[in-house]
């Protein structure tokens, strides 16, 4: 490993060994060895007989790490996105147990959807039992600033308002999904998930 890779590896492994919660974002140019770090972490932790969950936002990216799955498949993330979106993981299911026992969750090539779905939903659903580190690699998101309970602080990353800070409050929203036979209201952030992909290969 390079000095930089070793530093990342040690930081994450120390957190795993200390049994403390943690959320790490790793980003870098294509081909700089991010997946190499994931593979090393996976080998180390699995060689101890412990659980690492590896997901990626696409099937191709998931194939690059042993045992990798798409985030949608692993965490039952619905394909059709609507306001009342939630992963269908019940608290006493095998999947919930697997997640709670995992020492580490790696999300490679993570998009904003991967971040929101994997980190927030799981942390909310399993708060109290789910304390192990989650890694998000190659995070692509306009939410670069702070995430509060009632307001998000974000920075615009493209267009005419680039670099401007914005505050997004929680609003009362009524789901428009026609499959729901009644109307109800939820206070939530008025955000739509979006996708972007950049390819920067040497
Ligand atoms: N420390 C290292 N020693 C030897 N080979 C390495 C090392 N780090 C990375 N590599 C090799 O460099 C190549 C690119 O690394 P890797 O796929 O991990 O990059 P990446 O940052 O994940 O790329 P991408 O952003 O495209 O997913 C791979 O063939 C990998 O095996």
Short mmCIF file of C-alpha atoms and ligand atoms in Angstrom, two decimals:
data_model
loop_
_atom_site.label_atom_id
_atom_site.label_comp_id
_atom_site.label_asym_id
_atom_site.label_seq_id
_atom_site.Cartn_x
_atom_site.Cartn_y
_atom_site.Cartn_z
CA UNK A 1 0.00 0.00 0.00
CA UNK A 2 1.04 3.59 -0.52
CA UNK A 3 1.47 5.82 2.52
CA UNK A 4 -1.88 7.48 1.82
CA UNK A 5 -3.70 4.17 1.38
CA UNK A 6 -2.19 2.85 4.62
CA UNK A 7 -3.36 5.96 6.42
CA UNK A 8 -6.95 5.42 5.23
CA UNK A 9 -6.79 1.71 6.00
CA UNK A 10 -5.42 2.30 9.53
CA UNK A 11 -7.97 5.01 10.32
CA UNK A 12 -10.87 2.72 9.42
CA UNK A 13 -9.40 -0.42 10.99
CA UNK A 14 -8.68 1.44 14.23
CA UNK A 15 -12.31 2.51 14.38
CA UNK A 16 -13.49 -1.02 13.73
CA UNK A 17 -11.14 -2.38 16.41
CA UNK A 18 -12.23 0.27 18.91
CA UNK A 19 -15.87 -0.80 18.25
CA UNK A 20 -16.83 2.84 17.83
CA UNK A 21 -19.33 4.23 15.31
CA UNK A 22 -17.99 6.09 12.32
CA UNK A 23 -18.91 7.36 8.89
CA UNK A 24 -16.10 7.91 6.40
CA UNK A 25 -16.15 9.40 2.93
CA UNK A 26 -13.27 8.60 0.63
CA UNK A 27 -12.92 10.27 -2.71
CA UNK A 28 -10.10 10.38 -5.21
CA UNK A 29 -9.37 10.32 -8.91
CA UNK A 30 -10.13 7.18 -10.90
CA UNK A 31 -7.48 4.50 -10.54
CA UNK A 32 -5.89 5.93 -7.40
CA UNK A 33 -6.53 2.75 -5.41
CA UNK A 34 -9.79 3.20 -3.51
CA UNK A 35 -11.16 -0.23 -4.39
CA UNK A 36 -7.77 -1.66 -3.44
CA UNK A 37 -8.29 -0.31 0.10
CA UNK A 38 -11.79 -1.82 0.31
CA UNK A 39 -10.45 -5.19 -0.76
CA UNK A 40 -7.73 -5.02 1.91
CA UNK A 41 -10.25 -4.09 4.62
CA UNK A 42 -12.62 -6.84 3.51
CA UNK A 43 -9.85 -9.47 3.55
CA UNK A 44 -8.62 -8.42 7.00
CA UNK A 45 -12.02 -8.36 8.67
CA UNK A 46 -13.36 -11.52 7.01
CA UNK A 47 -10.14 -13.41 7.86
CA UNK A 48 -11.12 -12.84 11.51
CA UNK A 49 -14.50 -14.46 10.87
CA UNK A 50 -16.31 -11.14 11.14
CA UNK A 51 -18.90 -9.61 8.81
CA UNK A 52 -18.33 -6.87 6.23
CA UNK A 53 -21.19 -5.86 3.95
CA UNK A 54 -20.08 -4.52 0.58
CA UNK A 55 -22.48 -2.69 -1.70
CA UNK A 56 -22.16 -0.46 -4.74
CA UNK A 57 -24.56 1.66 -6.73
CA UNK A 58 -24.14 -0.44 -9.89
CA UNK A 59 -23.77 -4.14 -10.59
CA UNK A 60 -20.45 -3.63 -12.36
CA UNK A 61 -18.95 -1.73 -9.43
CA UNK A 62 -20.29 -4.39 -7.03
CA UNK A 63 -18.38 -7.10 -8.93
CA UNK A 64 -15.03 -5.47 -8.14
CA UNK A 65 -15.12 -6.41 -4.46
CA UNK A 66 -15.56 -10.00 -3.23
CA UNK A 67 -19.13 -10.62 -2.10
CA UNK A 68 -20.27 -7.23 -3.40
CA UNK A 69 -23.97 -6.63 -4.14
CA UNK A 70 -25.88 -3.64 -5.38
CA UNK A 71 -27.21 -1.46 -2.57
CA UNK A 72 -30.74 -1.97 -3.92
CA UNK A 73 -30.46 -5.72 -3.71
CA UNK A 74 -28.72 -5.87 -0.33
CA UNK A 75 -30.89 -3.36 1.51
CA UNK A 76 -34.22 -3.88 -0.28
CA UNK A 77 -34.21 -0.34 -1.58
CA UNK A 78 -37.36 0.21 -3.66
CA UNK A 79 -36.85 0.91 -7.36
CA UNK A 80 -39.80 3.27 -7.59
CA UNK A 81 -38.91 6.33 -5.57
CA UNK A 82 -41.66 8.31 -3.86
CA UNK A 83 -42.08 10.54 -0.84
CA UNK A 84 -42.82 7.75 1.60
CA UNK A 85 -39.83 5.67 0.48
CA UNK A 86 -38.40 3.28 3.04
CA UNK A 87 -36.37 0.08 2.91
CA UNK A 88 -38.49 -2.91 3.80
CA UNK A 89 -36.27 -4.36 6.50
CA UNK A 90 -38.09 -5.53 9.58
CA UNK A 91 -36.31 -5.36 12.90
CA UNK A 92 -36.23 -9.09 13.65
CA UNK A 93 -35.40 -10.25 10.11
CA UNK A 94 -32.22 -12.07 9.06
CA UNK A 95 -31.16 -9.01 7.09
CA UNK A 96 -31.55 -6.74 10.12
CA UNK A 97 -29.46 -9.19 12.18
CA UNK A 98 -26.80 -9.29 9.47
CA UNK A 99 -26.65 -5.50 9.36
CA UNK A 100 -26.50 -5.22 13.14
CA UNK A 101 -23.67 -7.77 13.31
CA UNK A 102 -21.64 -6.26 10.49
CA UNK A 103 -18.39 -4.71 11.61
CA UNK A 104 -18.24 -2.57 8.52
CA UNK A 105 -20.45 -1.55 5.60
CA UNK A 106 -18.68 -0.40 2.45
CA UNK A 107 -20.61 1.47 -0.21
CA UNK A 108 -18.42 1.84 -3.29
CA UNK A 109 -19.19 4.31 -6.08
CA UNK A 110 -21.81 5.81 -3.79
CA UNK A 111 -24.36 8.21 -5.19
CA UNK A 112 -26.60 10.45 -3.13
CA UNK A 113 -29.24 7.74 -3.35
CA UNK A 114 -26.83 5.18 -1.97
CA UNK A 115 -25.93 7.58 0.82
CA UNK A 116 -29.46 8.47 1.83
CA UNK A 117 -30.82 4.96 1.49
CA UNK A 118 -27.94 3.12 3.06
CA UNK A 119 -26.76 5.42 5.78
CA UNK A 120 -29.76 7.36 6.92
CA UNK A 121 -32.47 4.73 6.60
CA UNK A 122 -30.38 2.04 8.24
CA UNK A 123 -29.17 4.28 11.01
CA UNK A 124 -32.71 5.43 11.70
CA UNK A 125 -34.16 1.92 11.56
CA UNK A 126 -31.48 0.36 13.68
CA UNK A 127 -30.56 3.24 15.94
CA UNK A 128 -29.42 1.76 19.18
CA UNK A 129 -28.07 -1.43 17.68
CA UNK A 130 -26.28 -0.29 14.57
CA UNK A 131 -23.10 1.44 15.54
CA UNK A 132 -20.39 0.10 13.31
CA UNK A 133 -18.59 2.18 10.69
CA UNK A 134 -20.02 2.82 7.27
CA UNK A 135 -17.81 3.92 4.41
CA UNK A 136 -19.08 5.91 1.48
CA UNK A 137 -16.75 6.05 -1.47
CA UNK A 138 -16.89 8.51 -4.32
CA UNK A 139 -19.82 10.34 -2.81
CA UNK A 140 -21.53 12.62 -5.29
CA UNK A 141 -23.84 15.04 -3.57
CA UNK A 142 -24.89 18.63 -3.32
CA UNK A 143 -25.29 18.13 0.43
CA UNK A 144 -21.77 19.11 1.27
CA UNK A 145 -22.51 21.00 4.44
CA UNK A 146 -24.55 20.18 7.54
CA UNK A 147 -27.49 17.84 8.02
CA UNK A 148 -29.71 18.90 10.92
CA UNK A 149 -32.94 17.40 12.17
CA UNK A 150 -35.11 20.18 10.76
CA UNK A 151 -32.92 21.86 8.16
CA UNK A 152 -30.18 20.86 5.73
CA UNK A 153 -27.40 23.21 4.79
CA UNK A 154 -26.24 22.54 1.25
CA UNK A 155 -24.02 24.02 -1.40
CA UNK A 156 -25.05 24.29 -5.04
CA UNK A 157 -22.47 22.47 -7.14
CA UNK A 158 -23.50 23.44 -10.65
CA UNK A 159 -25.46 26.01 -12.66
CA UNK A 160 -25.69 29.77 -12.26
CA UNK A 161 -25.90 29.63 -8.46
CA UNK A 162 -22.79 27.51 -8.06
CA UNK A 163 -21.14 27.66 -4.61
CA UNK A 164 -24.13 29.40 -3.04
CA UNK A 165 -25.25 28.06 0.32
CA UNK A 166 -28.90 27.07 0.64
CA UNK A 167 -31.00 25.96 3.60
CA UNK A 168 -33.62 23.29 2.96
CA UNK A 169 -36.28 23.02 5.69
CA UNK A 170 -38.55 20.06 6.37
CA UNK A 171 -41.98 20.59 4.83
CA UNK A 172 -45.34 18.91 5.14
CA UNK A 173 -45.75 16.75 2.05
CA UNK A 174 -48.66 14.60 0.87
CA UNK A 175 -47.51 11.52 -1.11
CA UNK A 176 -48.77 11.50 -4.69
CA UNK A 177 -48.34 7.74 -5.12
CA UNK A 178 -51.66 6.53 -6.55
CA UNK A 179 -51.16 3.07 -5.06
CA UNK A 180 -51.79 4.45 -1.56
CA UNK A 181 -55.58 4.37 -1.07
CA UNK A 182 -55.71 7.33 1.30
CA UNK A 183 -53.99 10.70 1.74
CA UNK A 184 -51.61 11.34 4.57
CA UNK A 185 -49.12 14.01 5.38
CA UNK A 186 -45.50 13.67 6.40
CA UNK A 187 -43.01 16.30 7.41
CA UNK A 188 -39.89 15.62 5.40
CA UNK A 189 -37.15 17.23 3.37
CA UNK A 190 -38.38 18.20 -0.13
CA UNK A 191 -35.52 16.48 -1.91
CA UNK A 192 -35.54 14.39 -5.06
CA UNK A 193 -32.83 11.83 -5.64
CA UNK A 194 -30.78 12.35 -8.74
CA UNK A 195 -28.03 10.47 -10.46
CA UNK A 196 -24.77 11.56 -11.99
CA UNK A 197 -21.83 9.58 -13.20
CA UNK A 198 -18.39 10.78 -14.18
CA UNK A 199 -15.81 8.53 -15.72
CA UNK A 200 -12.21 9.59 -15.37
CA UNK A 201 -10.03 6.69 -16.42
CA UNK A 202 -6.35 6.89 -17.19
N1 LIG B 1 -0.88 -0.13 -3.39
C1 LIG B 1 -1.05 -0.75 -4.54
N2 LIG B 1 -0.16 -1.66 -4.98
C2 LIG B 1 -0.32 -2.28 -6.17
N3 LIG B 1 -1.36 -2.06 -7.01
C3 LIG B 1 -2.28 -1.16 -6.63
C4 LIG B 1 -2.17 -0.45 -5.38
N4 LIG B 1 -3.24 0.38 -5.29
C5 LIG B 1 -3.97 0.19 -6.41
N5 LIG B 1 -3.40 -0.72 -7.20
C6 LIG B 1 -3.88 -1.17 -8.52
O1 LIG B 1 -4.21 -0.02 -9.28
C7 LIG B 1 -5.36 -0.28 -10.09
C8 LIG B 1 -6.43 0.78 -9.81
O2 LIG B 1 -6.82 0.67 -8.43
P1 LIG B 1 -8.34 0.71 -7.97
O3 LIG B 1 -9.21 -0.03 -8.92
O4 LIG B 1 -8.36 0.32 -6.54
O5 LIG B 1 -8.61 2.27 -8.12
P2 LIG B 1 -9.96 3.08 -7.78
O6 LIG B 1 -9.53 4.36 -7.14
O7 LIG B 1 -10.92 2.25 -7.03
O8 LIG B 1 -10.50 3.37 -9.23
P3 LIG B 1 -11.99 3.85 -9.67
O9 LIG B 1 -12.18 5.25 -9.13
O10 LIG B 1 -11.92 3.80 -11.15
O11 LIG B 1 -12.97 2.88 -9.07
C9 LIG B 1 -5.83 -1.70 -9.75
O12 LIG B 1 -5.33 -2.57 -10.74
C10 LIG B 1 -5.16 -1.97 -8.40
O13 LIG B 1 -4.91 -3.36 -8.22
#
